[in-house]
Tab-separated table of C-alpha atoms in Angstrom:
chain	number	residue	atom	x	y	z
A	8	UNK	CA	-0.012	-0.014	0.063
A	9	UNK	CA	2.802	2.420	0.880
A	10	UNK	CA	4.690	1.633	-2.359
A	11	UNK	CA	1.441	2.402	-4.273
A	12	UNK	CA	1.117	5.748	-2.565
A	13	UNK	CA	4.767	6.734	-3.124
A	14	UNK	CA	4.263	5.915	-6.878
A	15	UNK	CA	1.184	8.114	-7.032
A	16	UNK	CA	3.002	11.064	-5.277
A	17	UNK	CA	5.884	10.724	-7.794
A	18	UNK	CA	3.267	10.668	-10.590
A	19	UNK	CA	1.654	13.733	-9.161
A	20	UNK	CA	4.902	15.711	-9.089
A	21	UNK	CA	5.706	14.650	-12.707
A	22	UNK	CA	2.155	15.736	-13.663
A	23	UNK	CA	2.673	19.112	-11.932
A	24	UNK	CA	5.881	19.744	-13.925
A	25	UNK	CA	4.071	18.854	-17.181
A	26	UNK	CA	1.251	21.354	-16.236
A	27	UNK	CA	3.600	24.164	-15.554
A	28	UNK	CA	5.403	23.502	-18.875
A	29	UNK	CA	2.141	23.440	-20.740
A	30	UNK	CA	1.009	26.715	-19.009
A	31	UNK	CA	4.273	28.404	-20.011
A	32	UNK	CA	3.865	27.413	-23.698
A	33	UNK	CA	0.251	28.444	-23.547
A	34	UNK	CA	1.180	31.857	-22.143
A	35	UNK	CA	3.807	32.322	-25.011
A	36	UNK	CA	1.348	31.369	-27.648
A	37	UNK	CA	-1.313	33.670	-26.167
A	38	UNK	CA	1.010	36.619	-26.026
A	39	UNK	CA	2.008	36.178	-29.640
A	40	UNK	CA	-1.667	35.917	-30.828
A	41	UNK	CA	-3.025	38.877	-28.854
A	42	UNK	CA	-3.383	42.271	-30.457
A	43	UNK	CA	-1.880	45.251	-28.927
A	44	UNK	CA	-5.333	46.598	-27.786
A	45	UNK	CA	-6.826	43.456	-26.110
A	46	UNK	CA	-3.556	41.960	-24.862
A	47	UNK	CA	-3.332	43.626	-21.336
A	48	UNK	CA	-6.996	42.870	-20.618
A	49	UNK	CA	-6.685	39.084	-21.460
A	50	UNK	CA	-3.290	38.783	-19.834
A	51	UNK	CA	-4.894	39.908	-16.691
A	52	UNK	CA	-7.555	37.080	-16.813
A	53	UNK	CA	-5.136	34.333	-17.825
A	54	UNK	CA	-3.357	33.704	-14.436
A	55	UNK	CA	-6.684	33.222	-12.676
A	56	UNK	CA	-7.756	30.613	-15.309
A	57	UNK	CA	-4.414	28.868	-14.898
A	58	UNK	CA	-4.752	28.731	-11.015
A	59	UNK	CA	-8.327	27.345	-11.360
A	60	UNK	CA	-7.035	24.665	-13.712
A	61	UNK	CA	-4.315	23.615	-11.313
A	62	UNK	CA	-6.806	23.464	-8.437
A	63	UNK	CA	-9.133	21.250	-10.337
A	64	UNK	CA	-6.335	18.952	-11.315
A	65	UNK	CA	-4.995	18.879	-7.732
A	66	UNK	CA	-8.447	18.046	-6.381
A	67	UNK	CA	-8.919	15.308	-9.041
A	68	UNK	CA	-5.500	13.855	-8.032
A	69	UNK	CA	-6.356	13.926	-4.391
A	70	UNK	CA	-9.696	12.133	-5.104
A	71	UNK	CA	-7.886	9.440	-7.054
A	72	UNK	CA	-5.500	8.859	-4.270
A	73	UNK	CA	-8.309	8.637	-1.695
A	74	UNK	CA	-10.322	6.296	-3.747
A	75	UNK	CA	-7.228	4.035	-4.310
A	76	UNK	CA	-6.529	4.000	-0.525
A	77	UNK	CA	-10.191	3.210	0.323
A	78	UNK	CA	-10.227	0.467	-2.260
A	79	UNK	CA	-7.009	-1.061	-0.896
A	80	UNK	CA	-8.380	-0.961	2.672
A	81	UNK	CA	-11.697	-2.511	1.601
A	82	UNK	CA	-9.740	-5.274	-0.100
A	83	UNK	CA	-7.790	-5.972	3.018
A	84	UNK	CA	-10.886	-5.972	5.129
A	85	UNK	CA	-13.030	-8.198	2.921
A	86	UNK	CA	-10.241	-10.473	1.624
A	87	UNK	CA	-10.321	-14.043	2.885
A	88	UNK	CA	-6.884	-15.593	2.478
A	89	UNK	CA	-6.431	-19.157	1.391
A	90	UNK	CA	-2.578	-19.436	0.988
A	91	UNK	CA	0.347	-19.270	3.328
A	92	UNK	CA	4.135	-19.066	3.041
A	93	UNK	CA	6.356	-21.361	5.117
A	94	UNK	CA	9.072	-19.258	6.646
A	95	UNK	CA	10.795	-21.952	8.592
A	96	UNK	CA	10.472	-25.717	9.391
A	97	UNK	CA	12.282	-27.702	11.972
A	98	UNK	CA	12.077	-31.474	12.568
A	99	UNK	CA	10.789	-32.407	16.016
A	100	UNK	CA	13.266	-34.343	18.119
A	101	UNK	CA	11.317	-33.933	21.388
A	102	UNK	CA	9.692	-36.838	23.265
A	103	UNK	CA	6.083	-37.838	23.355
A	104	UNK	CA	4.021	-35.743	25.674
A	105	UNK	CA	5.731	-32.537	24.770
A	106	UNK	CA	3.385	-29.484	24.932
A	107	UNK	CA	3.661	-25.871	23.591
A	108	UNK	CA	2.154	-22.771	25.078
A	109	UNK	CA	2.386	-19.000	24.491
A	110	UNK	CA	4.773	-17.202	26.979
A	111	UNK	CA	4.545	-13.448	26.490
A	112	UNK	CA	6.267	-12.903	23.139
A	113	UNK	CA	7.940	-16.382	23.264
A	114	UNK	CA	6.962	-20.060	23.302
A	115	UNK	CA	7.339	-22.596	26.224
A	116	UNK	CA	8.119	-26.057	25.123
A	117	UNK	CA	7.618	-28.380	28.070
A	118	UNK	CA	7.808	-32.218	28.558
A	119	UNK	CA	8.348	-34.694	31.536
A	120	UNK	CA	12.140	-34.108	31.009
A	121	UNK	CA	12.094	-30.335	31.276
A	122	UNK	CA	11.130	-27.055	29.699
A	123	UNK	CA	12.638	-24.789	26.857
A	124	UNK	CA	11.879	-21.205	26.079
A	125	UNK	CA	12.133	-20.368	22.375
A	126	UNK	CA	11.573	-17.171	20.373
A	127	UNK	CA	9.099	-17.016	17.410
A	128	UNK	CA	12.051	-17.595	15.111
A	129	UNK	CA	12.946	-20.883	16.891
A	130	UNK	CA	16.111	-19.841	18.691
A	131	UNK	CA	16.535	-21.250	22.253
A	132	UNK	CA	16.565	-18.547	24.973
A	133	UNK	CA	17.002	-20.792	28.013
A	134	UNK	CA	16.075	-24.264	29.267
A	135	UNK	CA	15.616	-26.203	32.596
A	136	UNK	CA	15.592	-29.952	33.301
A	137	UNK	CA	13.441	-31.851	35.740
A	138	UNK	CA	11.695	-35.212	35.902
A	139	UNK	CA	7.873	-35.333	36.069
A	140	UNK	CA	5.249	-37.950	35.270
A	141	UNK	CA	2.549	-35.508	34.073
A	142	UNK	CA	3.501	-31.859	33.757
A	143	UNK	CA	0.808	-29.133	33.871
A	144	UNK	CA	1.459	-25.538	33.062
A	145	UNK	CA	-0.193	-22.171	33.776
A	146	UNK	CA	0.968	-18.826	32.355
A	147	UNK	CA	0.266	-15.295	33.364
A	148	UNK	CA	1.906	-12.877	31.011
A	149	UNK	CA	5.631	-13.479	31.287
A	150	UNK	CA	5.365	-15.732	34.367
A	151	UNK	CA	4.757	-19.516	34.263
A	152	UNK	CA	4.296	-22.316	36.713
A	153	UNK	CA	4.916	-26.054	35.769
A	154	UNK	CA	3.787	-28.738	38.328
A	155	UNK	CA	3.727	-32.544	38.387
A	156	UNK	CA	0.065	-33.423	38.562
A	157	UNK	CA	-0.355	-36.208	41.168
A	158	UNK	CA	3.206	-35.354	42.210
A	159	UNK	CA	4.765	-32.830	44.468
A	160	UNK	CA	7.216	-30.730	42.307
A	161	UNK	CA	6.502	-27.125	41.319
A	162	UNK	CA	8.670	-24.835	39.264
A	163	UNK	CA	8.205	-21.095	38.632
A	164	UNK	CA	9.699	-19.392	35.588
A	165	UNK	CA	9.947	-15.854	34.049
A	166	UNK	CA	11.318	-14.944	30.754
A	167	UNK	CA	14.792	-14.876	32.143
A	168	UNK	CA	14.620	-18.501	33.308
A	169	UNK	CA	13.835	-20.344	36.541
A	170	UNK	CA	12.559	-18.167	39.412
A	171	UNK	CA	11.869	-20.676	42.002
A	172	UNK	CA	11.408	-24.421	42.829
A	173	UNK	CA	9.792	-26.277	45.706
A	174	UNK	CA	7.901	-29.423	46.726
A	175	UNK	CA	4.505	-29.624	48.381
A	176	UNK	CA	3.546	-32.039	51.124
A	177	UNK	CA	0.639	-33.464	49.231
A	178	UNK	CA	-0.087	-34.387	45.570
A	179	UNK	CA	-0.918	-31.434	43.241
A	180	UNK	CA	-4.309	-31.453	41.478
A	181	UNK	CA	-4.323	-27.945	39.937
A	182	UNK	CA	-1.920	-24.975	39.987
A	183	UNK	CA	-2.122	-21.257	39.095
A	184	UNK	CA	0.399	-18.401	39.003
A	185	UNK	CA	0.307	-14.689	39.328
A	186	UNK	CA	2.584	-12.355	37.354
A	187	UNK	CA	4.960	-11.837	40.302
A	188	UNK	CA	5.433	-15.489	40.917
A	189	UNK	CA	2.798	-16.235	43.635
A	190	UNK	CA	1.401	-19.717	43.270
A	191	UNK	CA	-2.021	-21.180	44.194
A	192	UNK	CA	-2.220	-24.975	44.341
A	193	UNK	CA	-5.103	-27.489	44.903
A	194	UNK	CA	-3.598	-30.409	46.951
A	195	UNK	CA	-5.302	-33.771	47.416
A	196	UNK	CA	-5.542	-35.430	50.855
A	197	UNK	CA	-8.153	-38.236	50.160
A	198	UNK	CA	-11.572	-36.726	51.405
A	199	UNK	CA	-9.840	-33.435	52.196
A	200	UNK	CA	-8.536	-30.890	49.671
A	201	UNK	CA	-6.317	-27.998	50.513
A	202	UNK	CA	-5.998	-24.680	48.545
A	203	UNK	CA	-2.590	-23.476	49.434
A	204	UNK	CA	-0.784	-20.188	48.717
A	205	UNK	CA	2.916	-19.960	48.107
A	206	UNK	CA	5.497	-17.374	47.020
A	207	UNK	CA	7.830	-18.209	44.151
A	208	UNK	CA	10.441	-19.895	46.460
A	209	UNK	CA	7.721	-22.185	48.088
A	210	UNK	CA	7.221	-20.276	51.314
A	211	UNK	CA	3.644	-20.975	52.348
A	212	UNK	CA	1.599	-17.742	52.570
A	213	UNK	CA	-1.809	-19.152	53.513
A	214	UNK	CA	-3.941	-22.404	53.183
A	215	UNK	CA	-7.582	-23.353	53.208
A	216	UNK	CA	-8.891	-26.796	54.294
A	217	UNK	CA	-11.982	-28.151	52.409
A	218	UNK	CA	-13.911	-31.344	52.986
A	219	UNK	CA	-16.115	-32.919	50.401
A	220	UNK	CA	-18.981	-32.996	52.841
A	221	UNK	CA	-18.672	-29.261	53.702
A	222	UNK	CA	-17.193	-27.110	50.964
A	223	UNK	CA	-17.342	-29.753	48.069
A	224	UNK	CA	-14.674	-30.735	45.541
A	225	UNK	CA	-12.767	-27.868	43.845
A	226	UNK	CA	-13.219	-28.172	40.215
A	227	UNK	CA	-11.139	-25.101	39.251
A	228	UNK	CA	-9.190	-22.191	40.755
A	229	UNK	CA	-8.272	-18.716	39.430
A	230	UNK	CA	-5.537	-16.414	40.872
A	231	UNK	CA	-5.952	-12.597	40.520
A	232	UNK	CA	-3.154	-10.831	38.617
A	233	UNK	CA	-1.803	-9.209	41.909
A	234	UNK	CA	-1.655	-12.660	43.541
A	235	UNK	CA	-3.905	-11.584	46.549
A	236	UNK	CA	-7.191	-13.163	45.691
A	237	UNK	CA	-8.328	-16.764	44.780
A	238	UNK	CA	-11.506	-17.708	43.119
A	239	UNK	CA	-12.564	-21.346	43.605
A	240	UNK	CA	-15.305	-23.356	41.993
A	241	UNK	CA	-16.603	-26.135	44.187
A	242	UNK	CA	-18.890	-29.029	43.065
A	243	UNK	CA	-21.382	-29.807	45.845
A	244	UNK	CA	-24.024	-32.537	45.970
A	245	UNK	CA	-26.895	-31.901	48.441
A	246	UNK	CA	-29.631	-34.335	48.819
A	247	UNK	CA	-28.981	-35.638	45.431
A	248	UNK	CA	-28.952	-32.146	43.770
A	249	UNK	CA	-25.749	-31.096	42.064
A	250	UNK	CA	-24.827	-27.442	42.903
A	251	UNK	CA	-21.796	-25.214	42.350
A	252	UNK	CA	-20.383	-22.916	44.894
A	253	UNK	CA	-18.113	-19.989	43.822
A	254	UNK	CA	-15.950	-18.789	46.661
A	255	UNK	CA	-13.519	-15.751	46.768
A	256	UNK	CA	-10.695	-15.777	49.243
A	257	UNK	CA	-8.801	-12.468	49.873
A	258	UNK	CA	-5.294	-12.675	51.552
A	259	UNK	CA	-4.984	-8.948	51.732
A	260	UNK	CA	-5.979	-6.985	54.847
A	261	UNK	CA	-9.637	-7.111	53.891
A	262	UNK	CA	-9.806	-10.836	54.277
A	263	UNK	CA	-7.842	-11.181	57.570
A	264	UNK	CA	-11.019	-10.851	59.678
A	265	UNK	CA	-12.914	-13.418	57.714
A	266	UNK	CA	-12.967	-17.145	58.374
A	267	UNK	CA	-10.491	-18.883	55.971
A	268	UNK	CA	-10.102	-15.349	54.393
A	269	UNK	CA	-13.344	-16.063	52.427
A	270	UNK	CA	-14.944	-12.668	51.606
A	271	UNK	CA	-17.689	-13.769	49.169
A	272	UNK	CA	-19.590	-16.722	47.826
A	273	UNK	CA	-22.376	-17.551	45.323
A	274	UNK	CA	-24.392	-20.783	44.902
A	275	UNK	CA	-25.715	-22.026	41.553
A	276	UNK	CA	-28.257	-24.871	41.612
A	277	UNK	CA	-28.231	-27.550	38.968
A	278	UNK	CA	-25.229	-26.266	37.323
A	279	UNK	CA	-21.403	-27.025	37.128
A	280	UNK	CA	-18.640	-24.446	36.881
A	281	UNK	CA	-15.698	-26.289	35.232
A	282	UNK	CA	-13.729	-23.111	34.737
A	283	UNK	CA	-13.243	-19.783	36.417
A	284	UNK	CA	-10.946	-16.858	35.435
A	285	UNK	CA	-9.767	-13.402	36.580
A	286	UNK	CA	-9.654	-10.991	33.550
A	287	UNK	CA	-8.194	-8.210	35.606
A	288	UNK	CA	-7.779	-7.217	39.261
A	289	UNK	CA	-11.469	-6.394	39.766
A	290	UNK	CA	-13.223	-8.556	37.221
A	291	UNK	CA	-13.668	-12.423	37.182
A	292	UNK	CA	-15.872	-14.827	35.271
A	293	UNK	CA	-17.434	-18.128	36.198
A	294	UNK	CA	-18.187	-20.282	33.166
A	295	UNK	CA	-21.269	-22.537	34.050
A	296	UNK	CA	-22.773	-25.502	32.228
A	297	UNK	CA	-25.652	-23.296	31.331
A	298	UNK	CA	-24.187	-19.850	30.814
A	299	UNK	CA	-21.756	-17.514	32.757
A	300	UNK	CA	-21.653	-15.110	35.672
A	301	UNK	CA	-19.462	-11.913	35.923
A	302	UNK	CA	-18.215	-10.599	39.323
A	303	UNK	CA	-16.846	-7.083	39.907
A	304	UNK	CA	-14.954	-5.736	42.921
A	305	UNK	CA	-11.206	-5.529	43.679
A	306	UNK	CA	-11.675	-6.514	47.324
A	307	UNK	CA	-15.109	-8.107	47.796
A	308	UNK	CA	-16.390	-9.355	44.428
A	309	UNK	CA	-20.141	-9.180	43.720
A	310	UNK	CA	-22.076	-10.750	40.869
A	311	UNK	CA	-22.994	-8.014	38.320
A	312	UNK	CA	-24.147	-9.992	35.352
A	313	UNK	CA	-25.628	-13.574	34.854
A	314	UNK	CA	-26.413	-14.983	31.461
A	315	UNK	CA	-28.122	-18.367	30.969
A	316	UNK	CA	-28.332	-20.320	27.534
A	317	UNK	CA	-30.965	-22.694	26.519
A	318	UNK	CA	-28.713	-24.654	24.317
A	319	UNK	CA	-25.800	-26.952	25.181
A	320	UNK	CA	-22.458	-25.309	25.285
A	321	UNK	CA	-20.005	-27.145	23.058
A	322	UNK	CA	-16.774	-25.142	23.663
A	323	UNK	CA	-15.572	-22.199	25.885
A	324	UNK	CA	-12.676	-19.883	24.951
A	325	UNK	CA	-11.301	-16.756	26.352
A	326	UNK	CA	-8.247	-14.321	26.235
A	327	UNK	CA	-7.783	-11.159	28.084
A	328	UNK	CA	-10.981	-9.074	28.230
A	329	UNK	CA	-13.068	-11.310	25.825
A	330	UNK	CA	-14.660	-14.689	26.055
A	331	UNK	CA	-17.012	-16.819	23.969
A	332	UNK	CA	-18.985	-19.863	23.463
A	333	UNK	CA	-19.747	-22.307	20.633
A	334	UNK	CA	-23.066	-23.913	20.077
A	335	UNK	CA	-24.825	-26.036	17.484
A	336	UNK	CA	-26.201	-23.703	14.743
A	337	UNK	CA	-29.830	-22.546	14.768
A	338	UNK	CA	-29.641	-22.095	11.051
A	339	UNK	CA	-29.955	-24.955	8.554
A	340	UNK	CA	-27.081	-23.767	6.393
A	341	UNK	CA	-24.441	-23.865	9.035
A	342	UNK	CA	-23.228	-26.523	11.643
A	343	UNK	CA	-22.036	-24.068	14.515
A	344	UNK	CA	-22.687	-20.667	15.998
A	345	UNK	CA	-20.098	-18.620	17.914
A	346	UNK	CA	-20.908	-15.821	20.341
A	347	UNK	CA	-18.292	-13.477	21.733
A	348	UNK	CA	-18.757	-11.303	24.890
A	349	UNK	CA	-16.835	-8.556	26.710
A	350	UNK	CA	-16.364	-8.462	30.493
A	351	UNK	CA	-19.581	-6.505	31.068
A	352	UNK	CA	-21.539	-9.370	29.497
A	353	UNK	CA	-22.171	-7.415	26.265
A	354	UNK	CA	-22.552	-9.543	23.119
A	355	UNK	CA	-19.793	-8.365	20.685
A	356	UNK	CA	-20.171	-10.728	17.804
A	357	UNK	CA	-22.200	-13.674	16.525
A	358	UNK	CA	-21.026	-15.707	13.539
A	359	UNK	CA	-21.867	-18.980	11.895
A	360	UNK	CA	-19.323	-21.562	10.527
A	361	UNK	CA	-19.129	-25.144	9.235
A	362	UNK	CA	-15.573	-26.235	10.188
A	363	UNK	CA	-15.598	-29.485	12.250
A	364	UNK	CA	-13.062	-28.018	14.670
A	365	UNK	CA	-11.042	-29.944	17.217
A	366	UNK	CA	-9.957	-26.913	19.129
A	367	UNK	CA	-10.665	-23.122	19.283
A	368	UNK	CA	-8.424	-20.353	20.605
A	369	UNK	CA	-8.787	-16.683	21.051
A	370	UNK	CA	-5.369	-15.038	20.796
A	371	UNK	CA	-4.185	-11.516	19.806
A	372	UNK	CA	-7.590	-10.463	18.603
A	373	UNK	CA	-8.059	-13.465	16.397
A	374	UNK	CA	-10.154	-16.675	16.682
A	375	UNK	CA	-8.322	-19.758	15.514
A	376	UNK	CA	-10.371	-22.850	14.708
A	377	UNK	CA	-8.541	-26.000	13.610
A	378	UNK	CA	-8.864	-29.803	13.238
A	379	UNK	CA	-6.319	-32.324	11.951
A	380	UNK	CA	-6.171	-30.969	8.381
A	381	UNK	CA	-7.836	-27.527	8.200
A	382	UNK	CA	-7.823	-24.241	10.082
A	383	UNK	CA	-9.747	-20.957	9.865
A	384	UNK	CA	-9.158	-17.577	11.451
A	385	UNK	CA	-11.808	-14.984	12.298
A	386	UNK	CA	-11.396	-11.434	13.777
A	387	UNK	CA	-13.318	-10.570	16.860
A	388	UNK	CA	-16.072	-8.990	14.810
A	389	UNK	CA	-16.873	-12.486	13.505
A	390	UNK	CA	-15.568	-11.986	9.984
A	391	UNK	CA	-13.527	-14.799	8.398
A	392	UNK	CA	-10.029	-13.722	7.550
A	393	UNK	CA	-8.353	-17.042	6.473
A	394	UNK	CA	-9.234	-20.527	5.584
A	395	UNK	CA	-7.031	-23.396	4.137
A	396	UNK	CA	-6.118	-27.051	4.196
A	397	UNK	CA	-2.790	-27.714	5.764
A	398	UNK	CA	-0.317	-30.232	4.202
A	399	UNK	CA	0.398	-32.016	7.482
A	400	UNK	CA	-1.645	-33.325	10.437
A	401	UNK	CA	-2.155	-30.341	12.835
A	402	UNK	CA	-1.563	-30.874	16.514
A	403	UNK	CA	-1.641	-27.199	17.438
A	404	UNK	CA	-1.490	-23.647	16.178
A	405	UNK	CA	0.074	-20.784	18.128
A	406	UNK	CA	0.141	-17.095	17.291
A	407	UNK	CA	3.728	-15.857	17.359
A	408	UNK	CA	5.080	-12.347	17.398
A	409	UNK	CA	5.000	-10.840	13.859
A	410	UNK	CA	2.519	-9.795	11.239
A	411	UNK	CA	0.281	-12.706	10.229
A	412	UNK	CA	2.781	-15.213	11.735
A	413	UNK	CA	1.686	-18.476	13.197
A	414	UNK	CA	3.441	-21.656	14.488
A	415	UNK	CA	1.935	-24.827	13.257
A	416	UNK	CA	2.854	-27.978	15.326
A	417	UNK	CA	2.651	-31.343	13.617
A	418	UNK	CA	3.689	-34.808	14.680
A	419	UNK	CA	7.134	-34.654	13.199
A	420	UNK	CA	7.849	-30.934	12.476
A	421	UNK	CA	7.231	-27.398	13.654
A	422	UNK	CA	6.732	-24.713	11.016
A	423	UNK	CA	6.479	-21.034	11.183
A	424	UNK	CA	4.149	-19.648	8.496
A	425	UNK	CA	2.873	-16.251	7.341
A	426	UNK	CA	-0.626	-16.038	6.018
A	427	UNK	CA	-1.122	-14.457	2.587
């Protein structure tokens, strides 16, 4: 687009020189053809005509440039790409069970043997070794925690490498991390579960004891960005009725006077909340089996919005300050329907699609749908930007730093591509 604009400017300058030369020749011819009596009168009129002609040509040129730019922008907006360029491909030498996840501007590659941080171009920034049976990872910006599920090891990393390492006294079920390295972990003790709070070096900050008969079983936990609040989803069964209890624990001064630091709770009957998240310091979301609830409040959260769906939720996705759901389509011509919301519960976009997806991600303002052979990308307005069939079996797709750049992970290779 910039090269086109530069070309038009050069063309305009050339045209201006030609206009000035034509005007000079016209003046000379006019002077020769004028009689002595009418010459002075007509010469006084000629400069005004010449300036008017230049203004008209300038306006015409500006209009052409604007129309060209608008046309180019419309093309970029409406264009649905179908091709890509492979920038780099590396053969995979890692072991089975290796996972990949976004880590700020970089990528974390983790396995039972250790973790490696790589750039979008594939260069290794650092690595760390350990031995785990089933590593699980959570990332908050440029801080990550890796724990051995059913084991006791926990490692904390930032973009410079290992920040801390410690062991728990009980097996780990779930783990979450805040940006400064604070860790929240759900620990299993038969009929008792503990939600423990640690700093990056493993120093225990606080803990909460929960029994299946009293609190219920913790399905998911979320840690606020400042590391001072924990949101827990408990599954409870009372008199044969399945309920969910959402609890908030505040480990700042506000929660010191409360039992177990619990400052707020909410019960949902006949519903399960398999996932809870903090989107910022004062906003959190509970994803329910029949909808979602939004809570606001930096110290004592309160429910401000509740949305229920009549249809079955097929998938949930989220990133930053947006989240969405996928349902079966209510239109005959499509298989699926996607709905995207902001953290106030406002519907931002609704779109229909046919791709039999295996996974959906919301990353960097783009929705990525993919299965083993195909992938499609939509913007957050619901417009399709890209659709293609890939030449290898897709295991994962990760947005990497750079214009239209993605990392496609297959069984035997990792490729960095740029969409056309």
